[in-house]
Coordinates of C-alpha atoms in Angstrom, one line a residue:
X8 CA 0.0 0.0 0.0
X9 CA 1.7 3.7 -0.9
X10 CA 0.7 7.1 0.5
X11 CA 2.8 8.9 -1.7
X12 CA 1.5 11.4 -4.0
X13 CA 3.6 11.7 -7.1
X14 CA 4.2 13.8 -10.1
X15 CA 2.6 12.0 -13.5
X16 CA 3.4 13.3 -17.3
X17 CA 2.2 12.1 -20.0
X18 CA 3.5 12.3 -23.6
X19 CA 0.9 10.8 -27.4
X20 CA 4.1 10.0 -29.9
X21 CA 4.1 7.9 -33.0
X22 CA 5.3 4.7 -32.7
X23 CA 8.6 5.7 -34.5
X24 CA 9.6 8.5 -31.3
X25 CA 9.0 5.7 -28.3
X26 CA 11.1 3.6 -30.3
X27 CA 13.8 6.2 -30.5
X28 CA 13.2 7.2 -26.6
X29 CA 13.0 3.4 -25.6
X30 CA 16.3 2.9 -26.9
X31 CA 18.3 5.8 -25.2
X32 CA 16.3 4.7 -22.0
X33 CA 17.3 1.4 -21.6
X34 CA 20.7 2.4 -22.2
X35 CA 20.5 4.0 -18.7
X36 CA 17.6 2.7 -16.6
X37 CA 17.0 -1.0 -15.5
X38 CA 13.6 -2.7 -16.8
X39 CA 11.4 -3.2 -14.0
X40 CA 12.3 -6.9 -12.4
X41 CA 8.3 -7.5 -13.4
X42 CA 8.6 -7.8 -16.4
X43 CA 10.8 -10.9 -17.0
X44 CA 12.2 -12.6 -20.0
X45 CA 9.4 -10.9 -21.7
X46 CA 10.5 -7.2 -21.5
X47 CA 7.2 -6.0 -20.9
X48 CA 4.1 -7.1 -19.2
X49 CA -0.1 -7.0 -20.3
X50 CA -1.8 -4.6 -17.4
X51 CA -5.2 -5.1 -17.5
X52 CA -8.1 -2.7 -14.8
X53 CA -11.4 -3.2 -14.8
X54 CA -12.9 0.3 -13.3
X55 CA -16.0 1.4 -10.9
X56 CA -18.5 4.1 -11.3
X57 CA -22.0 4.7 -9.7
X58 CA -25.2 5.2 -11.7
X59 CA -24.4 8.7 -12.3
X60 CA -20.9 8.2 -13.8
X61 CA -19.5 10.7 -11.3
X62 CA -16.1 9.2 -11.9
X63 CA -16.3 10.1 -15.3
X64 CA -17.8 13.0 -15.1
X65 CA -15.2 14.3 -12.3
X66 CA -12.5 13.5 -15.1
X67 CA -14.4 15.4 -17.7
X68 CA -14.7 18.4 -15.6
X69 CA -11.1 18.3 -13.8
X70 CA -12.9 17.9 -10.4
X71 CA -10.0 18.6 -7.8
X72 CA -9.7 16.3 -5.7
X73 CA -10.7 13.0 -7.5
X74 CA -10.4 9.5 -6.9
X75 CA -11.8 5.9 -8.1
X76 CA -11.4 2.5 -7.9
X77 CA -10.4 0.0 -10.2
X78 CA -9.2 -4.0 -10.0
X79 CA -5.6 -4.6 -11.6
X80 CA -4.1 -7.8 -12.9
X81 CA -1.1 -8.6 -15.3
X82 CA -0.5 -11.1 -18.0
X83 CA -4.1 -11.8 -17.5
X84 CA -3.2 -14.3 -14.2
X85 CA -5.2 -14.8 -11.5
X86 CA -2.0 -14.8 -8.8
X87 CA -1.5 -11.2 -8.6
X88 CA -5.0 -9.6 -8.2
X89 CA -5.3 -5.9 -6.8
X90 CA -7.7 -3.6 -5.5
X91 CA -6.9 -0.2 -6.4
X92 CA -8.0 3.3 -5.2
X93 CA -6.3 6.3 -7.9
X94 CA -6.4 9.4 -6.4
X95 CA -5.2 12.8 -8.0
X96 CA -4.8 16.0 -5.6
X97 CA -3.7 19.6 -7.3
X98 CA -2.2 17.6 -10.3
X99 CA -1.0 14.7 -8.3
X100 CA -1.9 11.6 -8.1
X101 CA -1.7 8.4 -5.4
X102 CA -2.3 4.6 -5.6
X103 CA -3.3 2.7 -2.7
X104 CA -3.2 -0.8 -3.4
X105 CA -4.3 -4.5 -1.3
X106 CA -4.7 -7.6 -2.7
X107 CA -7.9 -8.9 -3.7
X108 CA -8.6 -12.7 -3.6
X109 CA -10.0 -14.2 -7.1
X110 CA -13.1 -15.6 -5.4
X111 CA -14.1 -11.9 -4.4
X112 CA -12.9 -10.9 -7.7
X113 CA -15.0 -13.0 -9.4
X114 CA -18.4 -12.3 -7.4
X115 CA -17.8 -8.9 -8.1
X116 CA -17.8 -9.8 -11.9
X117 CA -20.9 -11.8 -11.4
X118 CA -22.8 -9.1 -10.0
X119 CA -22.8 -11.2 -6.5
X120 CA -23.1 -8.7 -3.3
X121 CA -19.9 -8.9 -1.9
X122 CA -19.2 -9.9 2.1
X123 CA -16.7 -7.5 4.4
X124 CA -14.9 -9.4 7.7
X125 CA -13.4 -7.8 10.5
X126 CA -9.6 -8.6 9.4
X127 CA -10.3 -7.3 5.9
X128 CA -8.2 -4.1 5.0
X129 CA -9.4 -0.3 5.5
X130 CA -9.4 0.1 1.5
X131 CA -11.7 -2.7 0.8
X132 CA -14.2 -1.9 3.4
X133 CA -14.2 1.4 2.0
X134 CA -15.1 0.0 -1.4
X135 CA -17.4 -2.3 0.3
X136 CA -19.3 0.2 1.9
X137 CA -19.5 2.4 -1.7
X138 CA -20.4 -1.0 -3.5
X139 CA -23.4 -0.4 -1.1
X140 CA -24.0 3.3 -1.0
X141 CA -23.8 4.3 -4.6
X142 CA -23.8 1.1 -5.9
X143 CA -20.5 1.2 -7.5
X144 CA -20.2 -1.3 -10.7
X145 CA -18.2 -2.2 -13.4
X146 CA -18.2 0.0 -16.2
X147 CA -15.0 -0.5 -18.2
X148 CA -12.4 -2.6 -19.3
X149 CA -9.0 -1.1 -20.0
X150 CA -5.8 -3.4 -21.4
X151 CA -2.6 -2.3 -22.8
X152 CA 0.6 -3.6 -23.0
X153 CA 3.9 -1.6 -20.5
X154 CA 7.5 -1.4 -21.1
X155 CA 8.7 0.2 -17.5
X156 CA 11.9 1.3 -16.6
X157 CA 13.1 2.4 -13.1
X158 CA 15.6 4.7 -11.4
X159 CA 15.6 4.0 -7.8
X160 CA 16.7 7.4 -6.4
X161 CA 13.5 10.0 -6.7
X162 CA 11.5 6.8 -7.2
X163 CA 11.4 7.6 -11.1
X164 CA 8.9 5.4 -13.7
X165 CA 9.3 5.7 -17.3
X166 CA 6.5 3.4 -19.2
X167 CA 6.0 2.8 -22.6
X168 CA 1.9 1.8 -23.0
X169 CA 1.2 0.2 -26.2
X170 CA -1.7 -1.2 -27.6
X171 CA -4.6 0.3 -25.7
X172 CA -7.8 -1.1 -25.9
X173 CA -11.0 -1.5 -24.3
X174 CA -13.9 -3.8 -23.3
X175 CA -17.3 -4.2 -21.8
X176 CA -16.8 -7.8 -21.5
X177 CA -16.5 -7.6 -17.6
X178 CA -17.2 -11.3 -17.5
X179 CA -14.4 -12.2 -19.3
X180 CA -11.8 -9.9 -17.6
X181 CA -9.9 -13.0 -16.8
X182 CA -10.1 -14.8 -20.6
X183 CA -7.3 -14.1 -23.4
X184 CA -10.0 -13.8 -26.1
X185 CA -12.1 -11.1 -24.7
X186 CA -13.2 -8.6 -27.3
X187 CA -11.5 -5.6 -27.0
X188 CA -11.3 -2.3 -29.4
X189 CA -8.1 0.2 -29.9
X190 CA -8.4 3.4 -28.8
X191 CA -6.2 5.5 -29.9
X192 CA -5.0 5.9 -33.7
X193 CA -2.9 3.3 -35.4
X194 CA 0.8 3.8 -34.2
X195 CA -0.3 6.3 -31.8
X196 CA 1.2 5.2 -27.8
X197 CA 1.9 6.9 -24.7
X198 CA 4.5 7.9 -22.4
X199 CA 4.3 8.2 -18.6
X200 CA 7.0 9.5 -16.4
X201 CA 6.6 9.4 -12.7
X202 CA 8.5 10.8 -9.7
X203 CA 7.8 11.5 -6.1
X204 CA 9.9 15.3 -5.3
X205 CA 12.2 15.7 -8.5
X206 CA 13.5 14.0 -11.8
X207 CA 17.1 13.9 -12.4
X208 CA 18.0 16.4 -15.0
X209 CA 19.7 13.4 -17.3
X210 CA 16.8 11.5 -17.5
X211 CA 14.7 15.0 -18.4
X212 CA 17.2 15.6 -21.2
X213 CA 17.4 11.6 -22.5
X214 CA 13.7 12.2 -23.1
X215 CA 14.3 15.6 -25.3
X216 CA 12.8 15.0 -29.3
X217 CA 11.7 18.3 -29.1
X218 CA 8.2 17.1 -30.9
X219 CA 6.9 15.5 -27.3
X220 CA 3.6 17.4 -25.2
X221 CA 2.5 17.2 -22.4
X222 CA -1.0 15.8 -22.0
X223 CA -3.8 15.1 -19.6
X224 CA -4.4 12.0 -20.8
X225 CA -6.6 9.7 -19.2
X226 CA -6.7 5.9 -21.0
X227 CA -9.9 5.6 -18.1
X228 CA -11.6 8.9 -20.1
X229 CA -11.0 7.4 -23.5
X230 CA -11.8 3.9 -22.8
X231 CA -15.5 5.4 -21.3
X232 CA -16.0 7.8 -23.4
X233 CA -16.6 5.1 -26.5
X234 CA -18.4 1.5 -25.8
X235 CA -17.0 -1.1 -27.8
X236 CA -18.9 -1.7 -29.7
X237 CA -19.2 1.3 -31.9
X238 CA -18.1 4.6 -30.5
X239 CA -21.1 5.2 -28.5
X240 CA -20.5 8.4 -26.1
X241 CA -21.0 7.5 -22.5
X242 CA -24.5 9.7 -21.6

């Protein structure tokens, strides 16, 4: 579980500019130890919202502060399950993170009311008791694929996310098939840099094209904003 709030930048590039970046930064950072003999590793969230989509709503509007919840796994396994809270405070954001059990995981996906114990953590009680009050629910499936590199002092994250898609397949969040749709244009990825109180001025100047911006992009927004199934704007 982290309390630390952290900086968070995010950079759209053509396929051919991460390339070019991904190559000068794994000249100097060390992959994250996740990702294995694969190099990179399939993130996949399934994410909560109440009957008034004031999650997505909140984004829309840049409501300050702003949190939600969401259910992580990776490579589409069942062994490393979380249950996530994202918060963002004057431009910075927080994850608090437990692990959630694939039994509760899957009631959740089968619309089963869920059961709270007295040993269960502070974070999923507090979902629990939202599940309840504003009958939180899944409403989106988002998937890409991450290439993360690390620098240890200033806790720095640089990620390479390809491939983002979406789904509304929530009971298939576990399957390999499920249907999912890109988001973003063909070639189109992003890049995340993240740091607690500074980032070191030679990994500032390693990520220098002089074509990147700055954006507030949120793969949560996009992947709401258009059901799969045709671009259908969330209402």
């Amino acid at each position: 579980m982290s309390a630390t709030y952290r900086h968070e930048y995010k950079y759209l590039a053509p396929e051919t500019t991460l390339v070019a970046l991904e190559e000068r930064v794994q000249s100097v950072l060390a992959r994250d130890a996740h990702v294995g003999e694969r190099g990179n590793y399939t993130i996949r969230s399934l994410y909560f919202d109440d009957l008034y989509n004031t999650c997505y709503r909140e984004n829309v509007n840049g409501t300050d502060p702003r949190e939600k919840f969401r259910i992580r796994i990776y490579n589409g396994g069942t062994d490393r399950i979380t249950l996530e809270l994202k918060q963002k405070v004057k431009g910075m954001t927080r994850k608090i993170a437990v692990p959630l059990s694939y039994e509760r995981c899957r009631a959740l996906l089968d619309g089963d009311l869920l059961t709270v114990r007295d040993d269960d953590s502070f974070l999923y009680k507090k979902f629990y008791a939202q599940v309840l009050a504003r009958n939180l629910h899944p409403v989106t499936i988002v998937s890409y694929e991450r290439v993360p590199f690390i620098w240890r002092e200033g806790n720095v994250r640089v990620t390479f996310d390809r491939n983002i898609t979406s789904s509304e397949d929530f009971s298939r969040f576990f399957d390999d098939d499920i249907v999912q749709r890109p988001v973003l244009p063909q070639y189109q990825n992003l890049l995340e840099v993240k740091f607690d109180e500074f980032l070191p001025d030679f990994i500032y100047e390693l990520l220098q094209t002089g074509s990147l911006a700055q954006t507030t992009f949120s793969k949560y927004y996009v992947c709401r904003t258009y059901a799969v199934s045709g671009m259908v704007p969330v209402v």
